[in-house]
């Protein structure tokens, strides 16, 4: 009975984490394909490639899914080869967590520093007329509408003569709103976008990375505990053989329902 409970609990756990792995994988792919943020963070003097972090998350999600499938198969079919692959995968996941945790902390600080140092320097892209500038302008135009902000550092004046082309996403719905101001005959948001984008990237990076590796850490811990439970009967058999105490066998049957096979 106890063996069946352990079996089904491990099976259910693996199915739940299969869903978690799929969710992390889907979110990471969506973030990786989010062109607007990449264009703002990766253009001009910035040397930031958010795809690296997203690729790590994609790998974590894929590994969690593969480990969950292996765990389900090894539990239901009692396949020794799958079990070996499963625990090798657990070891690789643990190593990946350690490496990714270190990279996550260092890259997060580097991204924040690079944004604080370099993003304000890209103000000239808002007044530029070349293709690089137009790409940056379109990306910020979309962010203005979503974040309810205008300009990059100093507000609407950052756009220069291009303001007339990108003013629609800056406009406030109400002139009486305290977050709005008047500029060139239009009622616009007075909050610049730089601080909002910086906070959004920092919080998003922390939440997504923390969620991914937190789930992975719980999975490794749970499977190590399940391994201990599976080895528990073997340990008791060893104790019986060493100490030759019949009471241990009786205690084992009462507590777990497991009966030690007779030699």
Short mmCIF file of N, CA and C in Angstrom, two decimals, residues 105-193:
data_model
loop_
_atom_site.label_atom_id
_atom_site.label_comp_id
_atom_site.label_asym_id
_atom_site.label_seq_id
_atom_site.Cartn_x
_atom_site.Cartn_y
_atom_site.Cartn_z
N UNK A 105 22.58 36.54 -11.17
CA UNK A 105 22.93 37.67 -10.29
C UNK A 105 23.87 38.64 -10.99
N UNK A 106 24.92 38.10 -11.64
CA UNK A 106 25.90 38.97 -12.29
C UNK A 106 25.31 39.69 -13.50
N UNK A 107 24.52 38.96 -14.31
CA UNK A 107 23.94 39.59 -15.50
C UNK A 107 22.90 40.63 -15.14
N UNK A 108 22.14 40.38 -14.06
CA UNK A 108 21.13 41.35 -13.64
C UNK A 108 21.78 42.68 -13.28
N UNK A 109 22.87 42.61 -12.51
CA UNK A 109 23.55 43.85 -12.12
C UNK A 109 24.18 44.53 -13.33
N UNK A 110 24.71 43.72 -14.27
CA UNK A 110 25.31 44.30 -15.47
C UNK A 110 24.26 44.99 -16.33
N UNK A 111 23.09 44.36 -16.45
CA UNK A 111 22.02 44.95 -17.25
C UNK A 111 21.55 46.26 -16.64
N UNK A 112 21.36 46.27 -15.32
CA UNK A 112 20.93 47.50 -14.65
C UNK A 112 21.97 48.61 -14.82
N UNK A 113 23.25 48.25 -14.66
CA UNK A 113 24.31 49.24 -14.82
C UNK A 113 24.37 49.76 -16.25
N UNK A 114 24.27 48.84 -17.22
CA UNK A 114 24.35 49.24 -18.62
C UNK A 114 23.18 50.14 -19.01
N UNK A 115 22.00 49.83 -18.49
CA UNK A 115 20.84 50.66 -18.79
C UNK A 115 21.00 52.05 -18.20
N UNK A 116 21.43 52.12 -16.94
CA UNK A 116 21.60 53.42 -16.29
C UNK A 116 22.67 54.27 -16.96
N UNK A 117 23.70 53.62 -17.49
CA UNK A 117 24.81 54.35 -18.11
C UNK A 117 24.56 54.68 -19.57
N UNK A 118 23.93 53.76 -20.30
CA UNK A 118 23.89 53.89 -21.75
C UNK A 118 22.56 54.31 -22.34
N UNK A 119 21.45 53.93 -21.71
CA UNK A 119 20.17 54.23 -22.32
C UNK A 119 19.90 55.73 -22.46
N UNK A 120 20.21 56.56 -21.47
CA UNK A 120 20.02 58.00 -21.68
C UNK A 120 20.87 58.53 -22.83
N UNK A 121 22.00 57.89 -23.11
CA UNK A 121 22.85 58.33 -24.21
C UNK A 121 22.26 58.08 -25.58
N UNK A 122 21.17 57.34 -25.65
CA UNK A 122 20.52 57.06 -26.93
C UNK A 122 19.42 58.07 -27.26
N UNK A 123 19.45 59.20 -26.59
CA UNK A 123 18.48 60.25 -26.89
C UNK A 123 18.56 60.70 -28.34
N UNK A 124 19.77 60.67 -28.89
CA UNK A 124 19.93 61.12 -30.27
C UNK A 124 19.17 60.22 -31.25
N UNK A 125 18.88 58.98 -30.85
CA UNK A 125 18.13 58.09 -31.74
C UNK A 125 16.69 58.56 -31.91
N UNK A 126 16.16 59.27 -30.92
CA UNK A 126 14.78 59.76 -31.02
C UNK A 126 14.65 60.89 -32.03
N UNK A 127 15.72 61.59 -32.29
CA UNK A 127 15.69 62.67 -33.28
C UNK A 127 16.34 62.27 -34.59
N UNK A 128 16.81 61.03 -34.67
CA UNK A 128 17.51 60.57 -35.87
C UNK A 128 16.52 60.25 -36.99
N UNK A 129 17.03 60.21 -38.21
CA UNK A 129 16.21 59.88 -39.38
C UNK A 129 16.70 58.62 -40.10
N UNK A 130 17.76 57.98 -39.57
CA UNK A 130 18.25 56.77 -40.23
C UNK A 130 17.43 55.55 -39.78
N UNK A 131 17.73 54.39 -40.35
CA UNK A 131 16.95 53.19 -40.09
C UNK A 131 17.08 52.73 -38.63
N UNK A 132 18.29 52.86 -38.08
CA UNK A 132 18.49 52.47 -36.68
C UNK A 132 17.64 53.33 -35.76
N UNK A 133 17.61 54.62 -36.03
CA UNK A 133 16.80 55.52 -35.23
C UNK A 133 15.31 55.24 -35.37
N UNK A 134 14.86 54.95 -36.59
CA UNK A 134 13.44 54.67 -36.81
C UNK A 134 13.00 53.41 -36.08
N UNK A 135 13.87 52.41 -36.05
CA UNK A 135 13.54 51.17 -35.34
C UNK A 135 13.39 51.43 -33.84
N UNK A 136 14.31 52.22 -33.29
CA UNK A 136 14.25 52.57 -31.87
C UNK A 136 13.00 53.39 -31.58
N UNK A 137 12.69 54.33 -32.46
CA UNK A 137 11.52 55.19 -32.28
C UNK A 137 10.22 54.40 -32.28
N UNK A 138 10.11 53.44 -33.19
CA UNK A 138 8.89 52.61 -33.24
C UNK A 138 8.73 51.78 -31.97
N UNK A 139 9.85 51.26 -31.47
CA UNK A 139 9.80 50.46 -30.24
C UNK A 139 9.37 51.30 -29.05
N UNK A 140 9.93 52.50 -28.92
CA UNK A 140 9.57 53.37 -27.80
C UNK A 140 8.14 53.88 -27.95
N UNK A 141 7.71 54.10 -29.20
CA UNK A 141 6.33 54.54 -29.46
C UNK A 141 5.33 53.54 -28.88
N UNK A 142 5.59 52.24 -29.05
CA UNK A 142 4.70 51.21 -28.52
C UNK A 142 4.75 51.16 -27.00
N UNK A 143 5.95 51.37 -26.43
CA UNK A 143 6.10 51.33 -24.98
C UNK A 143 5.41 52.53 -24.33
N UNK A 144 5.41 53.67 -24.98
CA UNK A 144 4.75 54.86 -24.43
C UNK A 144 3.27 54.59 -24.19
N UNK A 145 2.65 53.94 -25.14
CA UNK A 145 1.22 53.67 -25.03
C UNK A 145 0.93 52.66 -23.91
N UNK A 146 1.80 51.66 -23.76
CA UNK A 146 1.59 50.63 -22.74
C UNK A 146 1.90 51.12 -21.34
N UNK A 147 2.98 51.92 -21.21
CA UNK A 147 3.44 52.36 -19.89
C UNK A 147 2.91 53.73 -19.49
N UNK A 148 2.19 54.38 -20.40
CA UNK A 148 1.64 55.72 -20.15
C UNK A 148 2.75 56.71 -19.77
N UNK A 149 3.71 56.83 -20.66
CA UNK A 149 4.83 57.74 -20.47
C UNK A 149 5.13 58.42 -21.80
N UNK A 150 6.10 59.33 -21.78
CA UNK A 150 6.43 60.05 -23.00
C UNK A 150 7.91 60.43 -22.99
N UNK A 151 8.58 60.18 -24.09
CA UNK A 151 10.01 60.47 -24.16
C UNK A 151 10.82 59.43 -23.44
N UNK A 152 12.10 59.74 -23.29
CA UNK A 152 12.99 58.76 -22.68
C UNK A 152 13.49 59.22 -21.31
N UNK A 153 14.07 60.42 -21.26
CA UNK A 153 14.66 60.92 -20.01
C UNK A 153 14.02 62.23 -19.57
N UNK A 154 13.87 63.15 -20.51
CA UNK A 154 13.38 64.49 -20.19
C UNK A 154 11.92 64.71 -20.56
N UNK A 155 11.26 63.71 -21.09
CA UNK A 155 9.87 63.86 -21.48
C UNK A 155 9.71 64.04 -22.98
N UNK A 156 8.62 64.70 -23.36
CA UNK A 156 8.28 64.84 -24.78
C UNK A 156 9.35 65.58 -25.58
N UNK A 157 10.11 66.44 -24.93
CA UNK A 157 11.14 67.20 -25.64
C UNK A 157 12.23 66.31 -26.21
N UNK A 158 12.35 65.08 -25.71
CA UNK A 158 13.37 64.16 -26.23
C UNK A 158 13.13 63.82 -27.70
N UNK A 159 11.87 63.93 -28.14
CA UNK A 159 11.55 63.58 -29.52
C UNK A 159 11.99 64.64 -30.53
N UNK A 160 12.19 65.86 -30.07
CA UNK A 160 12.58 66.93 -30.99
C UNK A 160 11.52 67.16 -32.05
N UNK A 161 11.95 67.28 -33.30
CA UNK A 161 11.02 67.49 -34.41
C UNK A 161 10.20 66.26 -34.75
N UNK A 162 10.60 65.10 -34.23
CA UNK A 162 9.86 63.87 -34.50
C UNK A 162 8.63 63.71 -33.61
N UNK A 163 8.44 64.64 -32.67
CA UNK A 163 7.32 64.53 -31.75
C UNK A 163 5.99 64.48 -32.48
N UNK A 164 5.86 65.24 -33.56
CA UNK A 164 4.59 65.29 -34.28
C UNK A 164 4.22 63.94 -34.91
N UNK A 165 5.23 63.10 -35.14
CA UNK A 165 4.96 61.79 -35.73
C UNK A 165 4.64 60.72 -34.68
N UNK A 166 5.08 60.94 -33.45
CA UNK A 166 4.93 59.93 -32.40
C UNK A 166 4.17 60.43 -31.18
N UNK A 167 3.44 61.53 -31.33
CA UNK A 167 2.76 62.14 -30.18
C UNK A 167 1.51 61.39 -29.75
N UNK A 168 0.92 60.61 -30.64
CA UNK A 168 -0.37 59.97 -30.32
C UNK A 168 -0.28 59.01 -29.13
N UNK A 169 0.85 58.31 -28.99
CA UNK A 169 0.98 57.38 -27.86
C UNK A 169 1.34 58.11 -26.58
N UNK A 170 1.64 59.41 -26.66
CA UNK A 170 1.96 60.22 -25.48
C UNK A 170 0.72 60.89 -24.89
N UNK A 171 -0.34 60.96 -25.67
CA UNK A 171 -1.48 61.78 -25.29
C UNK A 171 -2.27 61.19 -24.13
N UNK A 172 -2.67 62.08 -23.20
CA UNK A 172 -3.48 61.70 -22.05
C UNK A 172 -4.97 61.75 -22.41
N UNK A 173 -5.78 60.91 -21.79
CA UNK A 173 -7.22 60.97 -22.06
C UNK A 173 -7.90 62.17 -21.41
N UNK A 174 -7.28 62.71 -20.34
CA UNK A 174 -7.91 63.82 -19.62
C UNK A 174 -6.87 64.87 -19.25
N UNK A 175 -7.19 66.12 -19.52
CA UNK A 175 -6.27 67.22 -19.21
C UNK A 175 -6.20 67.49 -17.71
N UNK A 176 -7.21 67.07 -16.96
CA UNK A 176 -7.24 67.32 -15.51
C UNK A 176 -6.43 66.29 -14.72
N UNK A 177 -5.95 65.28 -15.39
CA UNK A 177 -5.16 64.24 -14.73
C UNK A 177 -3.83 64.83 -14.26
N UNK A 178 -3.46 64.57 -13.00
CA UNK A 178 -2.22 65.13 -12.45
C UNK A 178 -0.97 64.55 -13.11
N UNK A 179 -1.10 63.42 -13.77
CA UNK A 179 0.05 62.80 -14.43
C UNK A 179 0.27 63.35 -15.84
N UNK A 180 -0.52 64.33 -16.22
CA UNK A 180 -0.45 64.88 -17.58
C UNK A 180 0.03 66.33 -17.55
N UNK A 181 0.51 66.76 -18.69
CA UNK A 181 0.97 68.14 -18.85
C UNK A 181 0.70 68.57 -20.28
N UNK A 182 0.88 69.84 -20.54
CA UNK A 182 0.64 70.38 -21.89
C UNK A 182 1.97 70.58 -22.60
N UNK A 183 2.00 70.17 -23.87
CA UNK A 183 3.23 70.32 -24.67
C UNK A 183 2.85 70.46 -26.14
N UNK A 184 3.27 71.56 -26.73
CA UNK A 184 2.99 71.83 -28.15
C UNK A 184 1.50 71.69 -28.49
N UNK A 185 0.67 72.19 -27.59
CA UNK A 185 -0.77 72.17 -27.83
C UNK A 185 -1.44 70.84 -27.59
N UNK A 186 -0.72 69.87 -27.04
CA UNK A 186 -1.28 68.56 -26.78
C UNK A 186 -1.16 68.23 -25.29
N UNK A 187 -2.12 67.48 -24.78
CA UNK A 187 -2.07 67.01 -23.40
C UNK A 187 -1.41 65.64 -23.39
N UNK A 188 -0.24 65.58 -22.76
CA UNK A 188 0.56 64.35 -22.82
C UNK A 188 0.97 63.91 -21.41
N UNK A 189 1.48 62.68 -21.33
CA UNK A 189 2.03 62.18 -20.07
C UNK A 189 3.36 62.87 -19.80
N UNK A 190 3.56 63.32 -18.55
CA UNK A 190 4.80 64.00 -18.23
C UNK A 190 5.88 63.05 -17.68
N UNK A 191 5.51 61.80 -17.40
CA UNK A 191 6.48 60.82 -16.90
C UNK A 191 7.34 60.30 -18.04
N UNK A 192 8.68 60.48 -17.98
CA UNK A 192 9.56 59.87 -19.00
C UNK A 192 9.54 58.35 -18.88
N UNK A 193 9.92 57.68 -19.95
CA UNK A 193 9.81 56.22 -20.01
C UNK A 193 11.02 55.48 -19.45
#
